Coordinates of C-alpha atoms in Angstrom, one line a residue:
M1 CA 0.1 -0.1 0.1
S2 CA 1.4 3.3 -1.0
R3 CA 0.5 6.8 0.2
E4 CA 0.8 10.0 -1.8
Q5 CA -0.4 13.6 -1.4
N6 CA -2.7 15.1 -4.0
E7 CA -3.4 18.6 -5.1
V8 CA -6.5 19.3 -7.3
I9 CA -8.0 22.5 -8.3
V10 CA -11.8 22.3 -7.9
N11 CA -15.0 24.3 -7.6
H12 CA -14.3 26.9 -10.2
L13 CA -16.6 30.0 -10.2
P14 CA -18.1 30.2 -13.7
S15 CA -17.7 34.0 -13.9
L16 CA -14.4 35.0 -12.4
T17 CA -14.2 37.7 -9.8
W18 CA -11.4 39.7 -8.2
N19 CA -8.8 37.0 -7.3
R20 CA -7.9 38.6 -4.1
L21 CA -11.1 37.4 -2.6
G22 CA -9.9 33.9 -2.9
V23 CA -13.2 32.4 -4.2
N24 CA -12.5 31.8 -7.9
A25 CA -11.6 28.3 -7.1
A26 CA -10.4 26.0 -4.3
K27 CA -7.2 23.8 -4.0
A28 CA -8.1 20.5 -2.6
V29 CA -5.1 18.9 -0.7
F30 CA -5.4 15.4 0.6
D31 CA -3.7 12.1 1.2
W32 CA -4.4 9.0 -0.9
N33 CA -3.8 5.5 0.3
D34 CA -3.7 3.1 -2.7
G35 CA -5.0 -0.4 -1.9
T36 CA -7.7 0.7 0.6
E37 CA -11.3 1.0 0.0
G38 CA -14.7 1.6 1.7
K39 CA -17.5 -0.9 2.2
V40 CA -20.8 -0.2 0.4
S41 CA -24.2 -1.5 1.5
V42 CA -27.4 -0.9 -0.4
R43 CA -31.0 -0.8 1.0
G44 CA -34.3 -0.7 -0.7
L45 CA -33.2 -1.7 -4.2
Q46 CA -34.5 -5.2 -4.3
S47 CA -38.1 -4.0 -3.6
S48 CA -38.1 -1.6 -6.4
E49 CA -38.1 -1.7 -10.2
I50 CA -34.8 0.2 -10.4
T51 CA -32.0 -1.9 -11.9
E52 CA -28.3 -1.9 -10.9
E53 CA -25.3 -2.5 -13.3
K54 CA -21.6 -2.5 -12.7
L55 CA -19.8 -0.9 -15.5
D56 CA -16.1 -1.0 -16.4
S57 CA -14.2 2.1 -17.3
A58 CA -15.0 1.9 -21.1
A59 CA -18.7 1.3 -20.5
A60 CA -18.8 4.1 -17.9
D61 CA -17.0 6.6 -20.3
A62 CA -19.4 5.6 -23.1
W63 CA -22.5 6.4 -21.0
I64 CA -21.0 9.7 -19.8
K65 CA -20.1 10.8 -23.4
Q66 CA -23.6 9.6 -24.7
Y67 CA -25.7 11.4 -22.1
G68 CA -23.4 14.4 -21.7
S69 CA -23.4 15.2 -25.4
G70 CA -26.6 17.2 -25.2
I71 CA -25.0 19.8 -22.7
V72 CA -24.5 23.0 -24.6
R73 CA -20.8 24.3 -24.8
E74 CA -20.8 28.1 -25.0
S75 CA -17.8 29.9 -26.5
Y76 CA -14.9 30.9 -24.3
V77 CA -15.6 34.4 -23.2
A78 CA -13.6 36.2 -20.4
G79 CA -12.9 32.9 -18.7
K80 CA -16.5 31.8 -18.7
Y81 CA -17.4 28.2 -18.8
A82 CA -13.8 27.0 -19.8
I83 CA -13.9 24.1 -17.2
Y84 CA -17.3 22.8 -18.5
Q85 CA -16.0 22.8 -22.1
K86 CA -13.4 20.3 -21.2
Q87 CA -15.9 17.8 -19.5
A88 CA -17.9 15.1 -21.4
F89 CA -20.6 15.6 -18.7
A90 CA -20.3 18.8 -16.8
T91 CA -20.2 18.8 -12.9
G92 CA -19.7 21.3 -10.2
M93 CA -16.0 20.4 -9.2
G94 CA -15.0 20.7 -12.8
A95 CA -12.4 19.3 -15.3
G96 CA -9.6 19.1 -12.7
F97 CA -11.4 16.5 -10.7
D98 CA -12.3 14.5 -13.8
E99 CA -8.6 14.4 -14.6
W100 CA -7.8 13.1 -11.0
T101 CA -10.5 10.4 -11.1
A102 CA -9.3 9.2 -14.5
A103 CA -6.2 8.0 -12.6
H104 CA -7.9 6.6 -9.5
R105 CA -10.9 5.0 -11.2
G106 CA -12.9 2.8 -8.7
E107 CA -16.1 1.1 -9.0
T108 CA -18.8 2.6 -11.4
T109 CA -22.5 1.7 -10.9
L110 CA -25.4 2.6 -13.1
Y111 CA -28.8 2.9 -11.7
T112 CA -31.7 2.9 -14.1
V113 CA -35.3 3.9 -13.2
P114 CA -37.6 2.4 -15.9
A115 CA -40.2 4.7 -17.8
G116 CA -43.2 5.5 -15.7
A117 CA -42.1 3.8 -12.5
K118 CA -43.1 5.5 -9.3
E119 CA -40.7 4.6 -6.5
T120 CA -41.7 6.3 -3.3
A121 CA -39.4 4.5 -1.0
P122 CA -35.8 5.7 -1.2
V123 CA -32.8 3.6 -2.2
V124 CA -30.2 4.1 0.6
I125 CA -26.5 3.6 -0.5
T126 CA -24.1 3.7 2.5
R127 CA -20.3 3.9 2.3
T128 CA -18.6 3.0 5.5
M129 CA -15.0 4.3 5.8
Q130 CA -12.7 3.0 8.5
E131 CA -9.5 4.6 9.6
N132 CA -6.9 5.6 7.0
V133 CA -9.1 4.5 4.1
S134 CA -9.1 6.1 0.6
D135 CA -12.1 5.3 -1.7
Y136 CA -13.4 6.8 -5.0
R137 CA -16.8 5.6 -6.4
E138 CA -18.8 6.8 -9.4
A139 CA -22.7 6.6 -9.5
L140 CA -24.6 7.1 -12.7
I141 CA -28.4 7.6 -12.3
H142 CA -30.7 7.5 -15.4
V143 CA -34.4 8.3 -14.7
R144 CA -36.5 7.5 -17.8
A145 CA -39.4 9.4 -19.0
G146 CA -42.2 9.9 -16.5
A147 CA -40.5 8.0 -13.7
E148 CA -39.9 9.2 -10.2
A149 CA -37.4 7.9 -7.7
A150 CA -35.3 8.9 -4.6
F151 CA -31.7 8.1 -3.7
I152 CA -29.9 8.6 -0.4
L153 CA -26.0 8.5 -0.6
I154 CA -24.3 8.4 2.8
D155 CA -20.6 8.6 3.6
E156 CA -20.1 7.6 7.2
T157 CA -17.4 6.4 9.7
P158 CA -18.4 4.0 12.6
E159 CA -19.4 6.0 15.6
E160 CA -16.8 4.6 17.8
I161 CA -13.9 6.0 15.8
C162 CA -15.5 9.1 14.3
E163 CA -13.6 11.5 16.6
T164 CA -10.2 10.3 15.4
A165 CA -10.6 8.6 12.0
G166 CA -9.2 10.1 8.9
G167 CA -8.9 9.4 5.2
T168 CA -10.3 10.4 1.8
A169 CA -13.8 9.8 0.5
A170 CA -14.4 10.7 -3.2
L171 CA -17.6 10.4 -5.0
S172 CA -18.7 11.4 -8.5
T173 CA -22.5 11.4 -9.3
R174 CA -24.0 12.0 -12.8
V175 CA -27.7 12.2 -13.3
Y176 CA -29.8 12.1 -16.5
L177 CA -33.5 13.0 -16.3
E178 CA -35.7 12.3 -19.2
E179 CA -38.8 14.2 -20.1
G180 CA -41.3 14.6 -17.1
S181 CA -39.3 12.5 -14.7
V182 CA -38.5 13.4 -11.0
L183 CA -35.4 12.6 -9.0
H184 CA -34.9 13.3 -5.2
L185 CA -31.2 13.0 -4.7
M186 CA -30.0 13.3 -1.0
K187 CA -26.3 13.2 0.1
V188 CA -25.3 12.9 3.7
N189 CA -21.7 13.4 5.1
L190 CA -21.2 11.6 8.5
L191 CA -17.5 10.9 8.0
G192 CA -14.9 10.9 10.8
R193 CA -13.6 14.3 11.9
N194 CA -10.2 14.0 10.2
Y195 CA -11.6 12.9 6.8
V196 CA -11.5 14.8 3.5
Q197 CA -14.6 14.5 1.3
L198 CA -14.6 15.2 -2.5
D199 CA -18.3 15.1 -3.6
D200 CA -19.0 16.0 -7.2
T201 CA -22.4 16.1 -8.9
G202 CA -23.7 16.8 -12.4
A203 CA -27.2 16.8 -13.7
Y204 CA -29.0 17.1 -17.0
V205 CA -32.8 18.0 -16.8
S206 CA -35.1 17.6 -19.7
D207 CA -38.5 19.0 -20.5
R208 CA -40.7 19.2 -17.5
A209 CA -38.3 17.2 -15.4
H210 CA -37.6 18.0 -11.8
F211 CA -34.3 17.6 -10.0
D212 CA -34.6 17.8 -6.3
F213 CA -31.3 18.0 -4.5
L214 CA -30.5 17.8 -0.7
Q215 CA -27.1 17.8 1.0
M216 CA -26.2 17.6 4.6
E217 CA -22.6 18.1 5.7
L218 CA -21.9 17.2 9.3
G219 CA -18.6 15.2 9.0
G220 CA -15.1 15.5 7.9
A221 CA -12.2 18.0 8.5
K222 CA -12.4 19.4 4.8
T223 CA -15.3 19.1 2.5
Y224 CA -15.2 20.1 -1.2
A225 CA -18.6 19.7 -2.9
G226 CA -19.6 20.9 -6.4
L227 CA -23.0 20.7 -8.2
Y228 CA -23.7 21.7 -11.8
V229 CA -27.4 21.4 -13.1
D230 CA -28.1 21.8 -16.9
Q231 CA -31.7 22.9 -17.2
A232 CA -31.9 22.2 -20.9
G233 CA -35.4 21.3 -20.9
R234 CA -38.5 23.6 -21.2
K235 CA -40.4 24.0 -17.8
S236 CA -37.6 22.1 -16.1
K237 CA -37.3 22.6 -12.3
F238 CA -34.3 22.4 -9.9
T239 CA -34.7 22.7 -6.1
C240 CA -31.8 22.5 -3.7
N241 CA -31.7 22.4 0.2
T242 CA -28.3 22.2 1.9
G243 CA -27.3 22.2 5.5
Y244 CA -23.9 22.2 7.1
Y245 CA -22.3 22.4 10.5
T246 CA -18.5 23.3 10.5
D247 CA -16.5 23.7 13.6
A248 CA -12.9 23.4 15.1
D249 CA -10.6 24.5 12.3
H250 CA -12.4 22.6 9.6
L251 CA -13.4 23.8 6.1
T252 CA -16.5 23.5 4.0
D253 CA -16.2 24.5 0.3
L254 CA -19.3 24.5 -1.8
N255 CA -19.8 25.4 -5.5
Y256 CA -23.4 25.2 -7.0
V257 CA -24.2 26.3 -10.6
T258 CA -27.5 26.0 -12.4
A259 CA -27.6 26.9 -16.1
Q260 CA -31.2 27.7 -17.3
R261 CA -31.2 27.4 -21.0
A262 CA -34.9 26.7 -21.9
K263 CA -38.1 28.7 -21.5
K264 CA -40.0 28.9 -18.2
T265 CA -37.4 27.0 -16.1
V266 CA -37.3 27.3 -12.3
S267 CA -34.5 27.1 -9.9
E268 CA -34.5 27.4 -6.1
I269 CA -31.4 27.2 -4.0
L270 CA -31.5 27.4 -0.2
V271 CA -28.4 26.9 2.1
K272 CA -28.5 27.1 5.9
G273 CA -25.2 26.7 7.8
V274 CA -23.5 27.1 11.1
L275 CA -19.8 28.1 11.7
A276 CA -18.2 27.7 15.1
D277 CA -14.7 28.0 16.6
H278 CA -12.1 28.6 13.8
A279 CA -14.1 27.1 10.9
Q280 CA -13.9 28.3 7.4
K281 CA -16.6 28.2 4.7
V282 CA -16.8 29.2 1.1
F283 CA -20.2 29.1 -0.8
R284 CA -20.4 29.9 -4.5
G285 CA -23.9 30.0 -5.8
T286 CA -24.5 30.8 -9.5
I287 CA -27.7 31.0 -11.4
D288 CA -27.0 31.5 -15.0
F289 CA -29.9 32.6 -17.4
R290 CA -28.6 31.6 -20.9
N291 CA -30.1 33.0 -24.2
G292 CA -33.4 31.3 -24.7
S293 CA -34.5 31.2 -21.1
A294 CA -37.4 33.7 -21.4
G295 CA -39.9 33.4 -18.7
S296 CA -37.6 31.6 -16.3
V297 CA -37.3 32.3 -12.5
G298 CA -34.4 31.7 -10.2
N299 CA -33.8 32.3 -6.7
E300 CA -30.8 31.6 -4.3
R301 CA -30.4 32.4 -0.6
E302 CA -27.9 31.4 2.1
D303 CA -28.5 31.9 5.8
V304 CA -25.3 31.6 7.9
L305 CA -25.2 31.6 11.8
L306 CA -21.7 32.6 13.2
L307 CA -21.2 31.3 16.6
D308 CA -17.7 32.6 17.3
Q309 CA -15.6 35.6 16.4
D310 CA -12.8 33.7 14.7
V311 CA -14.8 32.0 11.9
I312 CA -14.2 32.9 8.3
N313 CA -17.2 33.0 6.0
K314 CA -17.2 33.7 2.3
T315 CA -20.5 33.8 0.5
T316 CA -20.6 34.5 -3.3
P317 CA -24.1 34.6 -4.7
V318 CA -24.1 35.2 -8.6
I319 CA -26.6 35.8 -11.1
L320 CA -25.5 35.8 -14.8
C321 CA -28.0 36.9 -17.5
E322 CA -28.1 36.8 -21.3
E323 CA -32.0 37.0 -21.5
E324 CA -34.3 39.9 -20.7
D325 CA -37.5 38.2 -19.7
V326 CA -36.4 36.5 -16.5
D327 CA -36.8 37.0 -12.7
G328 CA -33.6 36.4 -10.7
E329 CA -33.0 37.0 -7.0
H330 CA -30.1 36.2 -4.7
G331 CA -28.9 37.2 -1.3
A332 CA -27.5 36.1 2.0
T333 CA -28.2 36.6 5.6
I334 CA -25.1 36.4 7.9
G335 CA -25.3 37.0 11.5
R336 CA -24.8 35.9 15.2
L337 CA -27.2 35.0 17.9
D338 CA -29.7 37.7 18.5
E339 CA -29.1 39.4 21.9
D340 CA -32.8 39.9 22.5
M341 CA -33.6 36.2 21.9
L342 CA -30.7 35.2 24.2
F343 CA -32.1 37.5 26.9
Y344 CA -35.7 36.2 26.5
L345 CA -34.5 32.6 26.7
G346 CA -32.4 33.5 29.8
T347 CA -35.4 34.9 31.5
R348 CA -37.0 31.3 31.2
G349 CA -33.9 29.5 32.7
I350 CA -32.2 28.7 29.4
S351 CA -28.5 29.1 29.4
E352 CA -26.7 30.7 26.5
E353 CA -25.1 27.3 25.6
E354 CA -28.4 25.6 25.4
A355 CA -29.9 28.6 23.5
E356 CA -27.3 28.2 21.0
R357 CA -28.0 24.5 20.6
I358 CA -31.7 25.3 20.1
M359 CA -30.9 27.7 17.3
V360 CA -28.5 25.3 15.6
R361 CA -31.0 22.4 15.8
G362 CA -33.9 24.5 14.4
R363 CA -31.8 25.6 11.5
L364 CA -30.4 22.2 10.4
N365 CA -33.3 20.0 11.4
S366 CA -35.6 22.1 9.0
I367 CA -33.5 20.5 6.2
A368 CA -32.9 17.0 7.8
R369 CA -36.5 16.4 8.3
E370 CA -37.0 16.5 4.4
I371 CA -35.1 13.1 4.2
P372 CA -37.8 10.4 3.8
D373 CA -36.0 7.7 5.9
E374 CA -36.2 7.6 9.7
E375 CA -32.9 5.6 10.1
V376 CA -31.0 8.3 8.3
R377 CA -32.7 11.1 10.2
I378 CA -31.8 9.4 13.5
K379 CA -28.1 9.2 12.4
L380 CA -28.0 12.9 11.5
H381 CA -29.7 13.7 14.9
C382 CA -27.1 11.7 16.9
R383 CA -24.2 13.3 14.9
L384 CA -25.5 16.9 15.4
E385 CA -26.1 16.3 19.1
K386 CA -22.7 15.0 19.6
A387 CA -21.1 18.0 17.6
L388 CA -23.1 20.3 20.0
G389 CA -21.8 18.5 23.0
A390 CA -25.3 17.6 24.1
E391 CA -24.8 13.9 24.6

């Protein structure tokens, strides 16, 4: 088993800003232990119509090329979309991550939801990472016309070693939604506190299809997560709910991009997070109204709670526009615990520490309760309580 240090440039901002701000991209630095791997378990697949197929590298590349071919490649203008032009199927972390994964290719699994199927129970895919494990997986999800399905992808470390365990967990997910289909994709990070997570997602959304995305980040020392959504279909819809709790000297780095290309598309991005101790966070959220997206609506919002003076928060909401008849809104709310609220709770015998826990729970549980699996919700609750020191 050999160990090497890697450096990969990820999470490029589509429209570059003043470089001094340090948000145009991120440099992911992590160790990689060859010869190690995580253990994957799947629940809920056998009772559904969804099929599972293991692909070799050639077959995976063929699928990616075939279903990524419909993604429009704009001309290179002032640095815009350079990274996506280089990808066969665009993702949020970009071409640099694709190049790295080509050299560390692991297992690729294709999940296909047959046309017209309505799978209300989620398929839960859990990857368990022990101490000093490095693992890369690739998931391809094809939802055929008129179908609906839900997937929950979990990265976790056993509870007994979560305080000390470290390693690298990498995941690439590409989604293709045919006309009128619906996919609820949920990603949950419950890794050990010294882990690095690299989580990349790309989605192509056809006419009247709906891509519903949820992400909960409660584990790891460094998290790099990217999401690119190509709303190529007329009346396509993209909704996103993300929650994160970052403490100690940990880092959360997020890059979400949706390109609304067709008429009457809708995008809604909501991010709620908490920063404590010396934590750092970067959020890049881009809504891109491309030529031909008349009648489209886009809205993005981040709500950040800062618990300590030494945290570093960088929020970059962006709206790009090439179309006149669109409605786009963005914004961020960044603040600390309200003094009046703390005083009110104090008069009722609630300490400042417990008041802090109440506010954090309320913020993150509003997202966690959207996950349609009680076992997963319990895991999230336990991890959050442990992070808050309430256990």
